[in-house]
GROMACS .gro file of C-alpha atoms in nm:
model
  209
    1UNK     CA    1  -2.084  -3.309  -3.473
    2UNK     CA    2  -2.156  -3.250  -3.113
    3UNK     CA    3  -1.791  -3.304  -3.014
    4UNK     CA    4  -1.676  -3.053  -3.300
    5UNK     CA    5  -1.939  -2.802  -3.178
    6UNK     CA    6  -1.837  -2.835  -2.810
    7UNK     CA    7  -1.468  -2.797  -2.923
    8UNK     CA    8  -1.535  -2.471  -3.112
    9UNK     CA    9  -1.763  -2.344  -2.818
   10UNK     CA   10  -1.464  -2.399  -2.579
   11UNK     CA   11  -1.224  -2.224  -2.811
   12UNK     CA   12  -1.458  -1.921  -2.839
   13UNK     CA   13  -1.497  -1.910  -2.451
   14UNK     CA   14  -1.141  -1.905  -2.391
   15UNK     CA   15  -1.103  -1.626  -2.648
   16UNK     CA   16  -1.372  -1.436  -2.488
   17UNK     CA   17  -1.219  -1.477  -2.162
   18UNK     CA   18  -0.875  -1.349  -2.269
   19UNK     CA   19  -1.014  -1.050  -2.443
   20UNK     CA   20  -1.206  -0.967  -2.117
   21UNK     CA   21  -0.895  -1.012  -1.909
   22UNK     CA   22  -0.683  -0.795  -2.135
   23UNK     CA   23  -0.957  -0.517  -2.137
   24UNK     CA   24  -0.964  -0.524  -1.759
   25UNK     CA   25  -0.594  -0.506  -1.737
   26UNK     CA   26  -0.591  -0.194  -1.989
   27UNK     CA   27  -0.862  -0.024  -1.804
   28UNK     CA   28  -0.663  -0.080  -1.472
   29UNK     CA   29  -0.342   0.067  -1.602
   30UNK     CA   30  -0.541   0.349  -1.764
   31UNK     CA   31  -0.706   0.434  -1.429
   32UNK     CA   32  -0.373   0.413  -1.224
   33UNK     CA   33  -0.181   0.643  -1.483
   34UNK     CA   34  -0.479   0.912  -1.463
   35UNK     CA   35  -0.460   0.894  -1.082
   36UNK     CA   36  -0.093   0.952  -1.067
   37UNK     CA   37  -0.096   1.187  -1.324
   38UNK     CA   38  -0.381   1.410  -1.144
   39UNK     CA   39  -0.198   1.391  -0.813
   40UNK     CA   40   0.150   1.473  -0.960
   41UNK     CA   41   0.004   1.776  -1.142
   42UNK     CA   42  -0.121   1.922  -0.792
   43UNK     CA   43   0.212   1.859  -0.635
   44UNK     CA   44   0.400   2.167  -0.510
   45UNK     CA   45   0.722   2.261  -0.325
   46UNK     CA   46   0.701   2.448  -0.005
   47UNK     CA   47   0.929   2.690   0.179
   48UNK     CA   48   0.922   2.500   0.510
   49UNK     CA   49   0.930   2.151   0.377
   50UNK     CA   50   1.270   2.131   0.200
   51UNK     CA   51   1.225   1.756   0.106
   52UNK     CA   52   0.881   1.798  -0.053
   53UNK     CA   53   0.961   1.572  -0.339
   54UNK     CA   54   1.151   1.265  -0.315
   55UNK     CA   55   1.189   0.948  -0.556
   56UNK     CA   56   1.374   0.679  -0.707
   57UNK     CA   57   1.302   0.404  -0.957
   58UNK     CA   58   1.028   0.228  -0.747
   59UNK     CA   59   0.939   0.495  -0.511
   60UNK     CA   60   0.790   0.847  -0.521
   61UNK     CA   61   0.679   1.080  -0.252
   62UNK     CA   62   0.555   1.443  -0.297
   63UNK     CA   63   0.339   1.702  -0.115
   64UNK     CA   64   0.016   1.791  -0.308
   65UNK     CA   65  -0.261   2.039  -0.243
   66UNK     CA   66  -0.621   1.904  -0.201
   67UNK     CA   67  -0.950   2.060  -0.064
   68UNK     CA   68  -0.993   2.055   0.291
   69UNK     CA   69  -1.242   1.786   0.391
   70UNK     CA   70  -1.565   1.885   0.579
   71UNK     CA   71  -1.559   1.564   0.764
   72UNK     CA   72  -1.359   1.714   1.047
   73UNK     CA   73  -1.612   1.967   1.122
   74UNK     CA   74  -1.943   1.981   1.287
   75UNK     CA   75  -2.194   2.252   1.260
   76UNK     CA   76  -2.213   2.452   1.590
   77UNK     CA   77  -1.910   2.278   1.752
   78UNK     CA   78  -1.534   2.317   1.757
   79UNK     CA   79  -1.315   2.154   1.505
   80UNK     CA   80  -1.225   1.800   1.601
   81UNK     CA   81  -0.878   1.799   1.462
   82UNK     CA   82  -0.654   2.034   1.279
   83UNK     CA   83  -0.727   2.056   0.905
   84UNK     CA   84  -0.491   2.100   0.622
   85UNK     CA   85  -0.495   2.116   0.250
   86UNK     CA   86  -0.139   1.956   0.213
   87UNK     CA   87  -0.116   1.596   0.186
   88UNK     CA   88   0.184   1.387   0.160
   89UNK     CA   89   0.139   1.099  -0.088
   90UNK     CA   90   0.360   0.799  -0.155
   91UNK     CA   91   0.338   0.546  -0.442
   92UNK     CA   92   0.584   0.228  -0.410
   93UNK     CA   93   0.613  -0.118  -0.538
   94UNK     CA   94   0.607  -0.360  -0.283
   95UNK     CA   95   0.760  -0.693  -0.346
   96UNK     CA   96   0.824  -0.828   0.005
   97UNK     CA   97   0.748  -1.195   0.086
   98UNK     CA   98   0.563  -1.079   0.397
   99UNK     CA   99   0.304  -0.858   0.219
  100UNK     CA  100   0.099  -0.861  -0.099
  101UNK     CA  101   0.283  -0.771  -0.410
  102UNK     CA  102   0.159  -0.488  -0.618
  103UNK     CA  103   0.126  -0.097  -0.634
  104UNK     CA  104   0.077   0.072  -0.305
  105UNK     CA  105  -0.064   0.433  -0.226
  106UNK     CA  106  -0.029   0.609   0.122
  107UNK     CA  107  -0.146   0.952   0.203
  108UNK     CA  108  -0.092   1.137   0.514
  109UNK     CA  109  -0.217   1.491   0.618
  110UNK     CA  110   0.075   1.747   0.695
  111UNK     CA  111  -0.044   1.957   0.976
  112UNK     CA  112   0.181   2.234   1.149
  113UNK     CA  113   0.117   2.267   1.529
  114UNK     CA  114   0.281   2.483   1.779
  115UNK     CA  115   0.357   2.360   2.122
  116UNK     CA  116   0.276   2.577   2.444
  117UNK     CA  117   0.638   2.565   2.592
  118UNK     CA  118   0.877   2.614   2.295
  119UNK     CA  119   0.641   2.753   2.045
  120UNK     CA  120   0.836   2.569   1.778
  121UNK     CA  121   0.689   2.444   1.448
  122UNK     CA  122   0.668   2.068   1.425
  123UNK     CA  123   0.513   1.846   1.162
  124UNK     CA  124   0.251   1.626   1.291
  125UNK     CA  125   0.210   1.317   1.059
  126UNK     CA  126  -0.040   1.071   1.193
  127UNK     CA  127   0.061   0.715   1.157
  128UNK     CA  128  -0.176   0.523   0.929
  129UNK     CA  129  -0.245   0.172   0.874
  130UNK     CA  130  -0.075   0.014   0.560
  131UNK     CA  131  -0.325   0.014   0.281
  132UNK     CA  132  -0.423  -0.264   0.056
  133UNK     CA  133  -0.242  -0.243  -0.281
  134UNK     CA  134  -0.419  -0.025  -0.559
  135UNK     CA  135  -0.361  -0.319  -0.793
  136UNK     CA  136  -0.205  -0.656  -0.729
  137UNK     CA  137  -0.146  -0.721  -1.095
  138UNK     CA  138   0.107  -0.439  -1.124
  139UNK     CA  139   0.435  -0.604  -1.067
  140UNK     CA  140   0.665  -0.357  -1.239
  141UNK     CA  141   0.702   0.033  -1.158
  142UNK     CA  142   0.964   0.266  -1.264
  143UNK     CA  143   0.992   0.654  -1.215
  144UNK     CA  144   1.232   0.877  -1.379
  145UNK     CA  145   1.273   1.261  -1.322
  146UNK     CA  146   1.347   1.540  -1.573
  147UNK     CA  147   1.553   1.818  -1.441
  148UNK     CA  148   1.510   2.028  -1.766
  149UNK     CA  149   1.812   1.879  -1.943
  150UNK     CA  150   1.840   1.501  -1.857
  151UNK     CA  151   1.662   1.209  -1.711
  152UNK     CA  152   1.747   1.113  -1.352
  153UNK     CA  153   1.691   0.782  -1.189
  154UNK     CA  154   1.631   0.965  -0.841
  155UNK     CA  155   1.537   1.302  -0.710
  156UNK     CA  156   1.612   1.458  -0.357
  157UNK     CA  157   1.639   1.830  -0.469
  158UNK     CA  158   1.452   2.142  -0.287
  159UNK     CA  159   1.272   2.205  -0.609
  160UNK     CA  160   1.021   1.980  -0.800
  161UNK     CA  161   1.126   1.812  -1.130
  162UNK     CA  162   0.997   1.950  -1.459
  163UNK     CA  163   0.858   1.635  -1.538
  164UNK     CA  164   0.808   1.264  -1.433
  165UNK     CA  165   0.811   0.942  -1.654
  166UNK     CA  166   0.585   0.675  -1.524
  167UNK     CA  167   0.618   0.316  -1.641
  168UNK     CA  168   0.392   0.049  -1.520
  169UNK     CA  169   0.383  -0.328  -1.629
  170UNK     CA  170   0.208  -0.654  -1.531
  171UNK     CA  171   0.555  -0.836  -1.537
  172UNK     CA  172   0.918  -0.688  -1.543
  173UNK     CA  173   1.069  -0.662  -1.876
  174UNK     CA  174   1.319  -0.919  -1.974
  175UNK     CA  175   1.648  -0.842  -2.168
  176UNK     CA  176   1.811  -1.133  -2.357
  177UNK     CA  177   2.181  -1.173  -2.426
  178UNK     CA  178   2.151  -0.954  -2.752
  179UNK     CA  179   2.027  -0.668  -2.562
  180UNK     CA  180   1.657  -0.696  -2.696
  181UNK     CA  181   1.408  -0.620  -2.425
  182UNK     CA  182   1.082  -0.803  -2.424
  183UNK     CA  183   0.755  -0.740  -2.216
  184UNK     CA  184   0.457  -0.516  -2.221
  185UNK     CA  185   0.530  -0.179  -2.034
  186UNK     CA  186   0.300   0.116  -2.026
  187UNK     CA  187   0.481   0.475  -2.026
  188UNK     CA  188   0.360   0.835  -1.959
  189UNK     CA  189   0.536   1.155  -1.926
  190UNK     CA  190   0.380   1.401  -1.679
  191UNK     CA  191   0.455   1.775  -1.679
  192UNK     CA  192   0.472   1.934  -1.342
  193UNK     CA  193   0.332   2.284  -1.336
  194UNK     CA  194   0.470   2.329  -0.982
  195UNK     CA  195   0.817   2.298  -1.117
  196UNK     CA  196   0.811   2.636  -1.255
  197UNK     CA  197   0.667   2.814  -0.948
  198UNK     CA  198   0.875   3.109  -0.835
  199UNK     CA  199   0.657   3.255  -0.566
  200UNK     CA  200   0.847   3.264  -0.225
  201UNK     CA  201   0.592   3.026  -0.055
  202UNK     CA  202   0.699   2.747  -0.297
  203UNK     CA  203   1.070   2.823  -0.294
  204UNK     CA  204   1.271   2.679   0.018
  205UNK     CA  205   1.504   2.915   0.158
  206UNK     CA  206   1.822   2.724   0.089
  207UNK     CA  207   1.742   2.700  -0.279
  208UNK     CA  208   1.879   2.971  -0.513
  209UNK     CA  209   1.758   2.997  -0.875
   0.00000   0.00000   0.00000
């Protein structure tokens, strides 16, 4: 009787562990989707940065707006560093053998500075240390871009796409000889409000509607 009870107890413990793992995975995907969605919806084009939005199937880079952090200011003192509300954000899937596989996110402030001699505008992008992956469990990422009429595998136009399709998975889907694809993939299509902006500040000079 004890052996039978121990067998059923082990079975229940394994089932509980599987359910907890599945719940954690679903929570991870949901949080990542929500974070990417929020940042994509705050993305914008800019008349100065012609390549404000770039992307392919496993990489996406865009300029987004964010509140200026008060960390660079001290009361009664001069500002320690130039502050900006524009941030350059990158999401990429890293599968290199020299680094941890997973979904990575990087962020850099975009600061316009003027030199004393030439007074020419330059973009100061401070180098940052490569961050830890947001999730080591994500091993499949795919981005697609909607231009208003069709889906594209890459984007390098001056304007923003109308929408972005995000696909995340814990393993890459497998297609058999019959063309049937198997594997769990989570997808979401995000509408970009900045893609319809017509103000001159958001439209590069080289782009004509």
